[in-house]
PDB file of C-alpha atoms and ligand atoms in Angstrom:
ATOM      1  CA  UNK I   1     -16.523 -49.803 -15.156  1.00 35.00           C
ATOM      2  CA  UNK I   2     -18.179 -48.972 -18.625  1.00 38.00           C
ATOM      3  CA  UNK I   3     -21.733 -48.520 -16.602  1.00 41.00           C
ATOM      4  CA  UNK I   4     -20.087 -46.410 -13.928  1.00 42.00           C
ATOM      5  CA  UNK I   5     -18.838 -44.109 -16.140  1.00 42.00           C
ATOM      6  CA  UNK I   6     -22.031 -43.662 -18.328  1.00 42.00           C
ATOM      7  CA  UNK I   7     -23.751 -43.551 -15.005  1.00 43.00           C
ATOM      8  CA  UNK I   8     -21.363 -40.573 -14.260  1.00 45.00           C
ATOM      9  CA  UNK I   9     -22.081 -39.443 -17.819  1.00 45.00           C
ATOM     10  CA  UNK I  10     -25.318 -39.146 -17.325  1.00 43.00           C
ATOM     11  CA  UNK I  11     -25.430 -37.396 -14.067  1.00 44.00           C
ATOM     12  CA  UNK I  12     -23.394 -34.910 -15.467  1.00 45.00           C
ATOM     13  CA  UNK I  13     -25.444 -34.065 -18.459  1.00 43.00           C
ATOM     14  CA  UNK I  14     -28.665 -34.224 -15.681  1.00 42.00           C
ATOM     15  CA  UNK I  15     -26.469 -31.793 -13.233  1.00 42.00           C
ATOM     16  CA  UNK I  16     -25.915 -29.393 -16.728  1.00 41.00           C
ATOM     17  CA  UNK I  17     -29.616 -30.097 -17.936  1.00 42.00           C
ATOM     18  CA  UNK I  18     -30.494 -27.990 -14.315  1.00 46.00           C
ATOM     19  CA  UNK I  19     -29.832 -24.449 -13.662  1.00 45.00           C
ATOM     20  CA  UNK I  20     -26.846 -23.144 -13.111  1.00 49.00           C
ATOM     21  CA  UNK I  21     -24.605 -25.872 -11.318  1.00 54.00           C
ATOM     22  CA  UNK I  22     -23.525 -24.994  -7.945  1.00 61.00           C
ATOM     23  CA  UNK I  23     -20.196 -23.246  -7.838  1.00 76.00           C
ATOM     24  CA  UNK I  24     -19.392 -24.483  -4.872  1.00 84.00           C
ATOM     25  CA  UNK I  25     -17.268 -27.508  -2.852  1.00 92.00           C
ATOM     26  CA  UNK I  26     -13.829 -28.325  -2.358  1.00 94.00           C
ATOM     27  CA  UNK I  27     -13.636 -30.900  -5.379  1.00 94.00           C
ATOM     28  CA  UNK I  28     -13.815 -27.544  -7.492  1.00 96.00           C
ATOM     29  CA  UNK I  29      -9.910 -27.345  -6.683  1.00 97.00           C
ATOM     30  CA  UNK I  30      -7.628 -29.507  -7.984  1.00 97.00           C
ATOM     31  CA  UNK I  31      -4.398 -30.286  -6.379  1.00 98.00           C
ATOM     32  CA  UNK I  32      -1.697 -27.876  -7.624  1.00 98.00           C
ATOM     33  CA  UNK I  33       1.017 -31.079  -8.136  1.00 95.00           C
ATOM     34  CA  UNK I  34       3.605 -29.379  -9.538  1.00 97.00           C
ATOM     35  CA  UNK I  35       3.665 -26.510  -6.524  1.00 98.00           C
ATOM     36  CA  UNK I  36       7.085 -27.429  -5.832  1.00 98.00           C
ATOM     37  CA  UNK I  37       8.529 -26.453  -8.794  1.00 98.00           C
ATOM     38  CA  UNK I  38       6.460 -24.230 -10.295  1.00 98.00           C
ATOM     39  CA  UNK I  39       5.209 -22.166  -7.300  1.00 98.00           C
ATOM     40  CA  UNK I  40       6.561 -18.816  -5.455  1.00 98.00           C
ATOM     41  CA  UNK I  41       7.573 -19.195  -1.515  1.00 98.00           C
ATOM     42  CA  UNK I  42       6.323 -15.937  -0.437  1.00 98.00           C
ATOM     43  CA  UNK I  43       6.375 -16.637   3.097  1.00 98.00           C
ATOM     44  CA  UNK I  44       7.358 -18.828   5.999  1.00 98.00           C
ATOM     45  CA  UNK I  45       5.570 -19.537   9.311  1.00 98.00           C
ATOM     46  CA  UNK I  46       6.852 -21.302  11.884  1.00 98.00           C
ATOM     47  CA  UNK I  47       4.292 -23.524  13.742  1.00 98.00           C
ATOM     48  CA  UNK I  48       6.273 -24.100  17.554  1.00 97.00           C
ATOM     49  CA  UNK I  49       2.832 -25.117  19.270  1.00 97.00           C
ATOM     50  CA  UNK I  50       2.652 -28.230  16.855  1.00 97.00           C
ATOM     51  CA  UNK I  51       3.774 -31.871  17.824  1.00 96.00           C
ATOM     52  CA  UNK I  52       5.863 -32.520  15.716  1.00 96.00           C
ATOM     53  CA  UNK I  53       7.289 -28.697  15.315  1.00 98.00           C
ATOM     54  CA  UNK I  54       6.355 -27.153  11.833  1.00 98.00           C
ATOM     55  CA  UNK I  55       7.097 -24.820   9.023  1.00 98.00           C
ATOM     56  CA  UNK I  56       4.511 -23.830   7.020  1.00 98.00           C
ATOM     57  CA  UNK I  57       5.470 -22.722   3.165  1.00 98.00           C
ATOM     58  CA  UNK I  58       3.361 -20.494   1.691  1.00 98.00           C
ATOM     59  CA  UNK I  59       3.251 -20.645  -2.398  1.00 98.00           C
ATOM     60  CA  UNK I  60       1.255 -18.570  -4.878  1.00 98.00           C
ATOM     61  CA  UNK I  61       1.347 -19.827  -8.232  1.00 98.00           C
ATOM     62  CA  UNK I  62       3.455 -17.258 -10.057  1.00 98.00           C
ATOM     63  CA  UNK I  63       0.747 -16.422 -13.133  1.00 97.00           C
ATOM     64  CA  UNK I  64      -1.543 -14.610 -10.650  1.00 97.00           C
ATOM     65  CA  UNK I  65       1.239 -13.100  -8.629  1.00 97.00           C
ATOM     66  CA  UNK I  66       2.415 -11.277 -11.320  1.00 96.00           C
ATOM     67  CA  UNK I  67      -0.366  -9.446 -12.044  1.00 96.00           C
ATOM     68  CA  UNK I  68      -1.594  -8.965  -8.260  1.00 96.00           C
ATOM     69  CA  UNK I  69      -1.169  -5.827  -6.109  1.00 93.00           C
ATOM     70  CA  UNK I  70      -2.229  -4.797  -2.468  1.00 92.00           C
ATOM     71  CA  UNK I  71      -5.064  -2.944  -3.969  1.00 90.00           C
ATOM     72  CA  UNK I  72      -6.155  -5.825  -6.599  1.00 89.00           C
ATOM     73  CA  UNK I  73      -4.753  -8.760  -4.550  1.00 87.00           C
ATOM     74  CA  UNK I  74      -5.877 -12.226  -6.041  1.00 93.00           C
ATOM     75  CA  UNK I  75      -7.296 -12.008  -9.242  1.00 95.00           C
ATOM     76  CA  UNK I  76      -9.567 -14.862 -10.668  1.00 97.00           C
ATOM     77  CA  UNK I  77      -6.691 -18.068 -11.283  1.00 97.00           C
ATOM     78  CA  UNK I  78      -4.982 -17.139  -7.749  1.00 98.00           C
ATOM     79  CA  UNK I  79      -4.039 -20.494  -6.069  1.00 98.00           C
ATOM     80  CA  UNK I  80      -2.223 -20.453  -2.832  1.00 98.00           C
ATOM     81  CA  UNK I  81      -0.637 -23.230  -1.072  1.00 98.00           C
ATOM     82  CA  UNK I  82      -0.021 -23.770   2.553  1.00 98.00           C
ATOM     83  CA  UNK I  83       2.192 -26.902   2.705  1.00 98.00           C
ATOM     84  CA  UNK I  84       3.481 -28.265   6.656  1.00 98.00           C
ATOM     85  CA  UNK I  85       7.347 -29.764   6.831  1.00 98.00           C
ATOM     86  CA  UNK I  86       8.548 -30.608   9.824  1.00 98.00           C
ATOM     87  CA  UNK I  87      11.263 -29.245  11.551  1.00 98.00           C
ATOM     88  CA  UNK I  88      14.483 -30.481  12.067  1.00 98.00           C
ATOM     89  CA  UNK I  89      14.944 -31.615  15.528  1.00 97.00           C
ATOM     90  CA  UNK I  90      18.584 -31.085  17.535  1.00 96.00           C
ATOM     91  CA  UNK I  91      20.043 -33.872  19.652  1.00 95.00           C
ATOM     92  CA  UNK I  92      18.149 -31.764  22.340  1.00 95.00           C
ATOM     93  CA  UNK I  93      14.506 -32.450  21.109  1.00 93.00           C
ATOM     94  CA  UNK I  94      14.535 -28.559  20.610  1.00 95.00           C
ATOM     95  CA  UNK I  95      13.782 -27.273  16.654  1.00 97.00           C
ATOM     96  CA  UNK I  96      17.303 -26.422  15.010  1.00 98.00           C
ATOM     97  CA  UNK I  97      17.670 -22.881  13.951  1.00 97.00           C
ATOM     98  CA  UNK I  98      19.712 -21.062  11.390  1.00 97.00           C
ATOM     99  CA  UNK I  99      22.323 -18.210  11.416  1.00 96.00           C
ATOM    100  CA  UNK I 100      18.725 -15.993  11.514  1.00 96.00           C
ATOM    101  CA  UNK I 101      17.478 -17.637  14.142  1.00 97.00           C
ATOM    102  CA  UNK I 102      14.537 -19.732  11.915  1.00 98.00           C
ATOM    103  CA  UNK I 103      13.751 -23.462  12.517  1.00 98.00           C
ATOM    104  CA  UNK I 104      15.290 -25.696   9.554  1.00 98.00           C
ATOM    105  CA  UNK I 105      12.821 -27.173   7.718  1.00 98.00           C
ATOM    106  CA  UNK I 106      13.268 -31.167   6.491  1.00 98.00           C
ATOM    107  CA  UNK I 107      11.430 -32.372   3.465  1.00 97.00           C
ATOM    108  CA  UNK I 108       8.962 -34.315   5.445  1.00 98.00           C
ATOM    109  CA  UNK I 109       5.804 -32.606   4.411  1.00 98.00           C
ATOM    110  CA  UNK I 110       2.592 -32.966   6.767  1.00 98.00           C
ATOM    111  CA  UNK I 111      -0.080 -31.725   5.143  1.00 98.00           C
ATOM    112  CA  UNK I 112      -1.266 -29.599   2.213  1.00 98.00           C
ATOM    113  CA  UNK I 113      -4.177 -26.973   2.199  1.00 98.00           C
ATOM    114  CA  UNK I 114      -5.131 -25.359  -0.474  1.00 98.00           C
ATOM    115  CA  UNK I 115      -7.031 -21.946  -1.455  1.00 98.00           C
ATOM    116  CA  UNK I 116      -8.457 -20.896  -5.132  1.00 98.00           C
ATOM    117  CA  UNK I 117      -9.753 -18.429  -6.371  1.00 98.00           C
ATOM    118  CA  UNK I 118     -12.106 -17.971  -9.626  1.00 97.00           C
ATOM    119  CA  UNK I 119     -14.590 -15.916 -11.258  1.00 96.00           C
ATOM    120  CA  UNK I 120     -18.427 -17.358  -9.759  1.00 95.00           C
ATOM    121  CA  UNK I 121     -17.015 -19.450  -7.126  1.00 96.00           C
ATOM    122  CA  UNK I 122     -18.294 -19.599  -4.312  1.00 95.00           C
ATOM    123  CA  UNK I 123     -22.030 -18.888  -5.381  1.00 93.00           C
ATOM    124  CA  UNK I 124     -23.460 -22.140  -4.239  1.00 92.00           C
ATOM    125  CA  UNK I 125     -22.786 -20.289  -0.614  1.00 95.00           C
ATOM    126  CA  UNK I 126     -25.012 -18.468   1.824  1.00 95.00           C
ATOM    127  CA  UNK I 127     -23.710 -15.270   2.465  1.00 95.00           C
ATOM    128  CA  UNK I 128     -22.437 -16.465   5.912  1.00 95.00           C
ATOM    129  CA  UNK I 129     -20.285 -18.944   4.881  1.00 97.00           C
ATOM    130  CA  UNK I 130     -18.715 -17.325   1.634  1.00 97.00           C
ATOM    131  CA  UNK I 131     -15.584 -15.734   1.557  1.00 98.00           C
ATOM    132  CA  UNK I 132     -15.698 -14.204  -1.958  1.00 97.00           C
ATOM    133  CA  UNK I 133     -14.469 -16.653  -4.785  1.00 97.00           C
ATOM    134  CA  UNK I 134     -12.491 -18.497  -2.631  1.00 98.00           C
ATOM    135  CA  UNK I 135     -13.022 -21.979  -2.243  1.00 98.00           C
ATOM    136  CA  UNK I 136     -10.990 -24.406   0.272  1.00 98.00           C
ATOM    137  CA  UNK I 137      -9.243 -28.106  -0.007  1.00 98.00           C
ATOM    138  CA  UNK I 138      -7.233 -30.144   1.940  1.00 98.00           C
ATOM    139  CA  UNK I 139      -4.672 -32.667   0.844  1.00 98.00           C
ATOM    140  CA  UNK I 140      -2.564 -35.417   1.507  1.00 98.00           C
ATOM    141  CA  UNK I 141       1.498 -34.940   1.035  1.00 97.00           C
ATOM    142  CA  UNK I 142       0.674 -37.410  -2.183  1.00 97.00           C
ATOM    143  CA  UNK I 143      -2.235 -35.466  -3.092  1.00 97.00           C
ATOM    144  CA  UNK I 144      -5.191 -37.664  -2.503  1.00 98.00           C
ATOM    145  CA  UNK I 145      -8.284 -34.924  -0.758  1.00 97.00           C
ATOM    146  CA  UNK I 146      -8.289 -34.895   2.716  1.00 98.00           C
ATOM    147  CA  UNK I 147     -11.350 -32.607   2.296  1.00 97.00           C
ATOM    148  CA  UNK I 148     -14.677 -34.402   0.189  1.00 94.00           C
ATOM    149  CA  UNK I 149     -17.304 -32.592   1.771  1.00 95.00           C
ATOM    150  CA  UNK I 150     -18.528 -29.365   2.666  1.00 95.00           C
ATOM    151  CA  UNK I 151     -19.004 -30.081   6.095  1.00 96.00           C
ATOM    152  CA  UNK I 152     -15.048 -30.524   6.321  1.00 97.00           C
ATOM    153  CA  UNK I 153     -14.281 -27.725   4.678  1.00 97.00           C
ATOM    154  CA  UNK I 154     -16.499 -25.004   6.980  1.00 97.00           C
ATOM    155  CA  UNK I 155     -13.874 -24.377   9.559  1.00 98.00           C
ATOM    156  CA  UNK I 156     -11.378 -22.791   6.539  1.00 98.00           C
ATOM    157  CA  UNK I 157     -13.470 -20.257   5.811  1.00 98.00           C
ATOM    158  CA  UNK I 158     -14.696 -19.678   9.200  1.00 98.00           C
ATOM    159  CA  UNK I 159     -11.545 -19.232  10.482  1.00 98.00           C
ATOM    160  CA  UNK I 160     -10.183 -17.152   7.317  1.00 98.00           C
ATOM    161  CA  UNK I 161     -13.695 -14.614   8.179  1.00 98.00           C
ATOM    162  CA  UNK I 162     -11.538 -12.701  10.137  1.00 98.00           C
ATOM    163  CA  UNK I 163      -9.358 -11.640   7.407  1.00 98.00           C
ATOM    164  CA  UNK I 164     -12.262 -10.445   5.106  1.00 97.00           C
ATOM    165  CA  UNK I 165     -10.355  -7.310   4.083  1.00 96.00           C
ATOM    166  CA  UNK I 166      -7.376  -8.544   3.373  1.00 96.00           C
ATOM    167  CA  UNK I 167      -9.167 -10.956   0.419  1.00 97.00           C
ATOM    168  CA  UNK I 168      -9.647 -13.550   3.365  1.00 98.00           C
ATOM    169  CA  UNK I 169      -5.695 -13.976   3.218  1.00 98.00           C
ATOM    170  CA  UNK I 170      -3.756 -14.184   6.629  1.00 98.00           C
ATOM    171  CA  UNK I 171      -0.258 -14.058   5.055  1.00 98.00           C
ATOM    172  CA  UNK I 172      -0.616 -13.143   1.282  1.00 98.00           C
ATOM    173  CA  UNK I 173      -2.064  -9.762   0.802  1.00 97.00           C
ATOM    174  CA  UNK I 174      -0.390  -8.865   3.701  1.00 97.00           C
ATOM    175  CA  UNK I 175       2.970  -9.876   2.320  1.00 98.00           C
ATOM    176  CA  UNK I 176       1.660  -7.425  -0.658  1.00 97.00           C
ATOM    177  CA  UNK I 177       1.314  -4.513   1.528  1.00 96.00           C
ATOM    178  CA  UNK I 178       4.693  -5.008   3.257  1.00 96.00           C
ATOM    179  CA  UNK I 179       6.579  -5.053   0.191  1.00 94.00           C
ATOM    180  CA  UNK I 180       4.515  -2.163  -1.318  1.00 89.00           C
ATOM    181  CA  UNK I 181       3.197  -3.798  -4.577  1.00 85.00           C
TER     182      UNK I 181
ATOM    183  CA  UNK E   1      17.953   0.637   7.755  1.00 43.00           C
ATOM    184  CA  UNK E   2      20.035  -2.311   6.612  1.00 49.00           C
ATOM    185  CA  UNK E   3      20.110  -5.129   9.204  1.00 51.00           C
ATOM    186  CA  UNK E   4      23.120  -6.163  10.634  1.00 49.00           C
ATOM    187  CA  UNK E   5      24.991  -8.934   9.352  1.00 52.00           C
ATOM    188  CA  UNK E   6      23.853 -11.924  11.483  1.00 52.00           C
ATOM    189  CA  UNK E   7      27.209 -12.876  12.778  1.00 52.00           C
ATOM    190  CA  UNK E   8      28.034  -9.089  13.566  1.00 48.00           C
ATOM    191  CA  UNK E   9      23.997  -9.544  15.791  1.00 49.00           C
ATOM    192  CA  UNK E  10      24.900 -13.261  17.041  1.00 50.00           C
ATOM    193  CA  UNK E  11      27.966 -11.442  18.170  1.00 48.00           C
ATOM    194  CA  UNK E  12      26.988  -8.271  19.549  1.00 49.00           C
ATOM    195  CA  UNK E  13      23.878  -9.851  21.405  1.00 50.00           C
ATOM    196  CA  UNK E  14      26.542 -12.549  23.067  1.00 52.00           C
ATOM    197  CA  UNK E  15      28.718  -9.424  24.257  1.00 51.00           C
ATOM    198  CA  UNK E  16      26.255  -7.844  25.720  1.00 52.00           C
ATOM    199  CA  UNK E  17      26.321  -7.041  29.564  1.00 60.00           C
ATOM    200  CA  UNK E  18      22.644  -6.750  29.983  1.00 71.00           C
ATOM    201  CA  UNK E  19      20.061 -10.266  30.508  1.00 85.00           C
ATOM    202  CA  UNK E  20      17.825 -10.450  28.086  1.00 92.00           C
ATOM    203  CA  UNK E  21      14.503  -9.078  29.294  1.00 96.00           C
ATOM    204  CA  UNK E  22      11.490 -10.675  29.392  1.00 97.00           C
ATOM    205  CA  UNK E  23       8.418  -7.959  27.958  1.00 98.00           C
ATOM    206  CA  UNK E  24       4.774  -8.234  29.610  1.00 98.00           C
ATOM    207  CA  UNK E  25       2.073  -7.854  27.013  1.00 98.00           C
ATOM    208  CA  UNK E  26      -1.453  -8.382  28.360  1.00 98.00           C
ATOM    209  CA  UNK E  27      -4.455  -9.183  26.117  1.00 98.00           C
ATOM    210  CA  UNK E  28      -7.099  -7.163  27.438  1.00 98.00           C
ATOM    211  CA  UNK E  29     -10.426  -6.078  26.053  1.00 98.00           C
ATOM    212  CA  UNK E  30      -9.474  -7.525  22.620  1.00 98.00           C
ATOM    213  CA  UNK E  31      -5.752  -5.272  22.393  1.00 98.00           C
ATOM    214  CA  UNK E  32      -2.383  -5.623  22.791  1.00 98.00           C
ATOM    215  CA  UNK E  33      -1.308  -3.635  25.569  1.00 98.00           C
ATOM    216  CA  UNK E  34       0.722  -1.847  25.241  1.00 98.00           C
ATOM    217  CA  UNK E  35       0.288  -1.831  21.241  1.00 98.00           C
ATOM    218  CA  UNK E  36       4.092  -0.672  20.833  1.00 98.00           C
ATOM    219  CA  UNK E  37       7.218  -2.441  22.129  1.00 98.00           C
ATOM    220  CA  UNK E  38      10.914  -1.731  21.787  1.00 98.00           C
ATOM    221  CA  UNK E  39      13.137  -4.529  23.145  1.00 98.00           C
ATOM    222  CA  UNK E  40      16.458  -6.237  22.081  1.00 97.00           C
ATOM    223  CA  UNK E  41      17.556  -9.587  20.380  1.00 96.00           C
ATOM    224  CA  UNK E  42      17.402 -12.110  22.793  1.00 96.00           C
ATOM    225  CA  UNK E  43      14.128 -10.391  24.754  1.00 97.00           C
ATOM    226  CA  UNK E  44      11.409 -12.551  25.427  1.00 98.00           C
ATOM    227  CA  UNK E  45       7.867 -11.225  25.073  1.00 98.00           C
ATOM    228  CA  UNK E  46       5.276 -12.891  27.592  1.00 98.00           C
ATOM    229  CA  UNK E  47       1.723 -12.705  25.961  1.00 98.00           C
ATOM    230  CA  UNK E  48      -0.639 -13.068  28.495  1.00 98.00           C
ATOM    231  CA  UNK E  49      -4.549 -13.074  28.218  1.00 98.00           C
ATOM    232  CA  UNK E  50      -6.910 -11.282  30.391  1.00 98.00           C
ATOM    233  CA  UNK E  51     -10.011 -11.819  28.496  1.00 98.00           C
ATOM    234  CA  UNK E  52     -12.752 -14.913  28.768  1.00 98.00           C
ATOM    235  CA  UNK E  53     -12.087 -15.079  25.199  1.00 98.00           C
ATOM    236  CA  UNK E  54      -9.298 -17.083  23.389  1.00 98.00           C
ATOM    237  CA  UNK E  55      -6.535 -15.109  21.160  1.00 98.00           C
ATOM    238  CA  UNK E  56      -3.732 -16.693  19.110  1.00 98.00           C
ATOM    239  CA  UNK E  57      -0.565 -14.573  18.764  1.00 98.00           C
ATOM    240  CA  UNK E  58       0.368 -14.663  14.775  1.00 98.00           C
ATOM    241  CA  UNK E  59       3.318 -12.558  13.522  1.00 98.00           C
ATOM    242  CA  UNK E  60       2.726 -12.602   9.289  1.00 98.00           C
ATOM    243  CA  UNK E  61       6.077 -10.176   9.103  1.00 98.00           C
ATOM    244  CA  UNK E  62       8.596 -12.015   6.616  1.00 98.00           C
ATOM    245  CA  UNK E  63      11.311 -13.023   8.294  1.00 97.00           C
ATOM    246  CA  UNK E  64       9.562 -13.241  11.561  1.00 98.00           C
ATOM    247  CA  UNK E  65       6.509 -15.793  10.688  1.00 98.00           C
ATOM    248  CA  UNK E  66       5.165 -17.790  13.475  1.00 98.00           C
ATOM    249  CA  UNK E  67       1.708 -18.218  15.091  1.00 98.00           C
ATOM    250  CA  UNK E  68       1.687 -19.337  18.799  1.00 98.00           C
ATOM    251  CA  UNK E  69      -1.560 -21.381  18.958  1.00 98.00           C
ATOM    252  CA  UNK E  70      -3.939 -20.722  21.120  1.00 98.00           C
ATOM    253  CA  UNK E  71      -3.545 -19.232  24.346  1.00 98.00           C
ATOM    254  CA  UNK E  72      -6.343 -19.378  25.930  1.00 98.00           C
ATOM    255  CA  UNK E  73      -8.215 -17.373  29.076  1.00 98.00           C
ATOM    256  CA  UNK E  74      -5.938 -16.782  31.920  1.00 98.00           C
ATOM    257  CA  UNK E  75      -3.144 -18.161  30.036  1.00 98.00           C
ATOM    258  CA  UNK E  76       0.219 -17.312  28.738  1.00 98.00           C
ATOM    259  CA  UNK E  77       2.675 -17.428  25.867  1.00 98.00           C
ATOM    260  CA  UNK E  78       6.091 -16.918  25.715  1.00 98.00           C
ATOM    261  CA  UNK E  79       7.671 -15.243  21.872  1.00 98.00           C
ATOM    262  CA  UNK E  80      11.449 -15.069  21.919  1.00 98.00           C
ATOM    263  CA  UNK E  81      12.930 -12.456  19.696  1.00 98.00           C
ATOM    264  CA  UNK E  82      15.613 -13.817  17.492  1.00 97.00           C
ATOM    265  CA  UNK E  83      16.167 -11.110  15.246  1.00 97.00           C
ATOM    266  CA  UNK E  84      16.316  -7.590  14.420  1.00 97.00           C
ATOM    267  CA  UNK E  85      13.305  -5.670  12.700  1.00 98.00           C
ATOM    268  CA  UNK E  86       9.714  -3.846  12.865  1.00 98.00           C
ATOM    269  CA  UNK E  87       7.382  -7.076  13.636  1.00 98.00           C
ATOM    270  CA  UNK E  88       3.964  -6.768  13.061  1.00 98.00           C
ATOM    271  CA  UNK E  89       1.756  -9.463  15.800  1.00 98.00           C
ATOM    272  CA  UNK E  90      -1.699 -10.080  15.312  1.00 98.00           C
ATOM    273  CA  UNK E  91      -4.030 -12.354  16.297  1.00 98.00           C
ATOM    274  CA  UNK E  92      -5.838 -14.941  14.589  1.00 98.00           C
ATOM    275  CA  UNK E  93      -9.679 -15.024  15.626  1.00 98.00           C
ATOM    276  CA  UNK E  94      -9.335 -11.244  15.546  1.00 98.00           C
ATOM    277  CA  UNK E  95      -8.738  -9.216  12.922  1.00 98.00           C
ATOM    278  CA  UNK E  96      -8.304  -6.167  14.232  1.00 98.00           C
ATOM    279  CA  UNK E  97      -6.233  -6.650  17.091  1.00 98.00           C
ATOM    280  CA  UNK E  98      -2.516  -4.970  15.488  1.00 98.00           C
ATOM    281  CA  UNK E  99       0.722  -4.454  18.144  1.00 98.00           C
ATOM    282  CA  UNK E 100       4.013  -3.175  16.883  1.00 98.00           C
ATOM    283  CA  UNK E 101       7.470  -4.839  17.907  1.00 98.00           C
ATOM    284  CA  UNK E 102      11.007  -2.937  17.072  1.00 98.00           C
ATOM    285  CA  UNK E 103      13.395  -5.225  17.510  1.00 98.00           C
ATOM    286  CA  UNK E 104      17.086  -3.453  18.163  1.00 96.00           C
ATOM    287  CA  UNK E 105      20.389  -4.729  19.000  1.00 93.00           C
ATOM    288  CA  UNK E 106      22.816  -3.592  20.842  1.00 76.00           C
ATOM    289  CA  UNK E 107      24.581  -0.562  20.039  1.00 67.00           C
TER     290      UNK E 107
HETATM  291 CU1   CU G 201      -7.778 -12.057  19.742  1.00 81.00          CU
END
């Protein structure tokens, strides 16, 4: 124990003795464990091609949303949180929906995925792969990473490319626009 | 415009004499076409894909969140319209690929 952790020690002060460390990697974000409670729903999105059906929660933690805007979206601190619940199920098999015609989420949550934001992330990237600041995790419903390596991470911001001018965001600047902030 | 309260829409769609209709959207050369839609509560809107390429239908409007998955080349998917509003659909792998949905009841 005591040697691992001078043996982490020391690779730390070897990692700060270098240039500048990479800013890069999903450790870089931390999972946001008090989401829940402390977070914004902004949005819902209802995931009917899924076994088992979902509904995916979005969350922005409410620090950064108050000071963002369509024009100036996410500033540096923005953390937004996709989290999957299942969907209650009628005696039918079919999803359950509400008086508005949504599926009812349960509390059963799937999965967790993450995105961050923060000044000089995202450095450690080639200019292919980088979507800004943003860097990507995936998590557990308990919070342990789903995502360790780069590698595991690349399909995130692949996939979130084709939102590069809405600050690589499918559903959050977009839900800025729509309700004119 | 205000919507409707739901149980006046529940109530106004069940009265209504005419079938729901189902809409034919094709995904051609990378659109939506056609790009603009009116149909009623209750419509379905088939979303069917023309191109060698994959598309994923994603509404992000609130209220009206869902993405379809993938439908891939010579494929189909089915949206049903539950309630009233302007719906925005786009598609996942391509960003610019927009198609506009107003979503009336019954008057
Ligand atoms: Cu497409």
């Amino acid at each position: 124990m005591i040697t691992g952790t001078r043996c982490r020690a020391g690779l730390m002060m070897a990692v700060a003795l270098m240039a500048a460390p990479a800013l890069a990697g999903p450790d870089l974000v931390e999972f946001p464990k008090d989401y829940q409670t402390q977070f914004i729903v902004y949005n819902t999105i209802e995931r009917p091609d899924r076994t088992p059906n979902q509904i995916r929660f979005m969350y922005v933690n409410p620090a950064a949303h108050r000071a963002a805007s369509a024009s100036r979206p996410a500033p540096s601190g923005t953390v937004l949180v996709m989290e999957d619940r299942a969907a209650k199920l009628g005696a039918d098999g079919q999803p359950e929906r509400d008086a508005a015609g949504r599926m009812v989420p349960t509390d059963r949550v799937l999965a967790i995925a993450v995105m961050e934001k923060r000044t000089g992330w995202g450095a450690g990237y080639n200019a292919e792969r980088r979507n800004g600041e943003w860097e990507y995790a995936g998590f557990a419903p308990d919070g342990t990473r789903r995502t360790t390596t780069e590698a595991q991470t690349a399909s995130c911001f692949a996939c979130h490319q084709s939102r590069a001018t809405r600050d690589w965001t499918f559903t959050y600047v977009k839900f800025l626009q729509d309700s004119g902030r | 415009m205000k919507p409707l309260p739901l149980a006046l829409t529940a109530l106004l769609a069940a009265a209504s004499p005419v079938a729901a209709a189902e809409h034919l959207v094709v995904l051609s050369g990378s659109e939506f076409e056609p790009g603009r839609l009116t149909a009623r509560v209750g419509d379905t809107i088939r979303f069917r894909n023309d191109d060698v390429v994959d598309h994923t239908v994603f509404i992000p409007t609130v209220g009206h969140g869902v993405d379809l998955g993938v439908t891939k080349s010579g494929q189909s998917t089915i949206l049903t319209l539950r309630a009233p509003g302007r719906v925005e659909v786009e598609c996942v792998q391509h960003g610019h690929m927009l198609m506009v949905v107003q979503i009336e009841v019954l008057p």
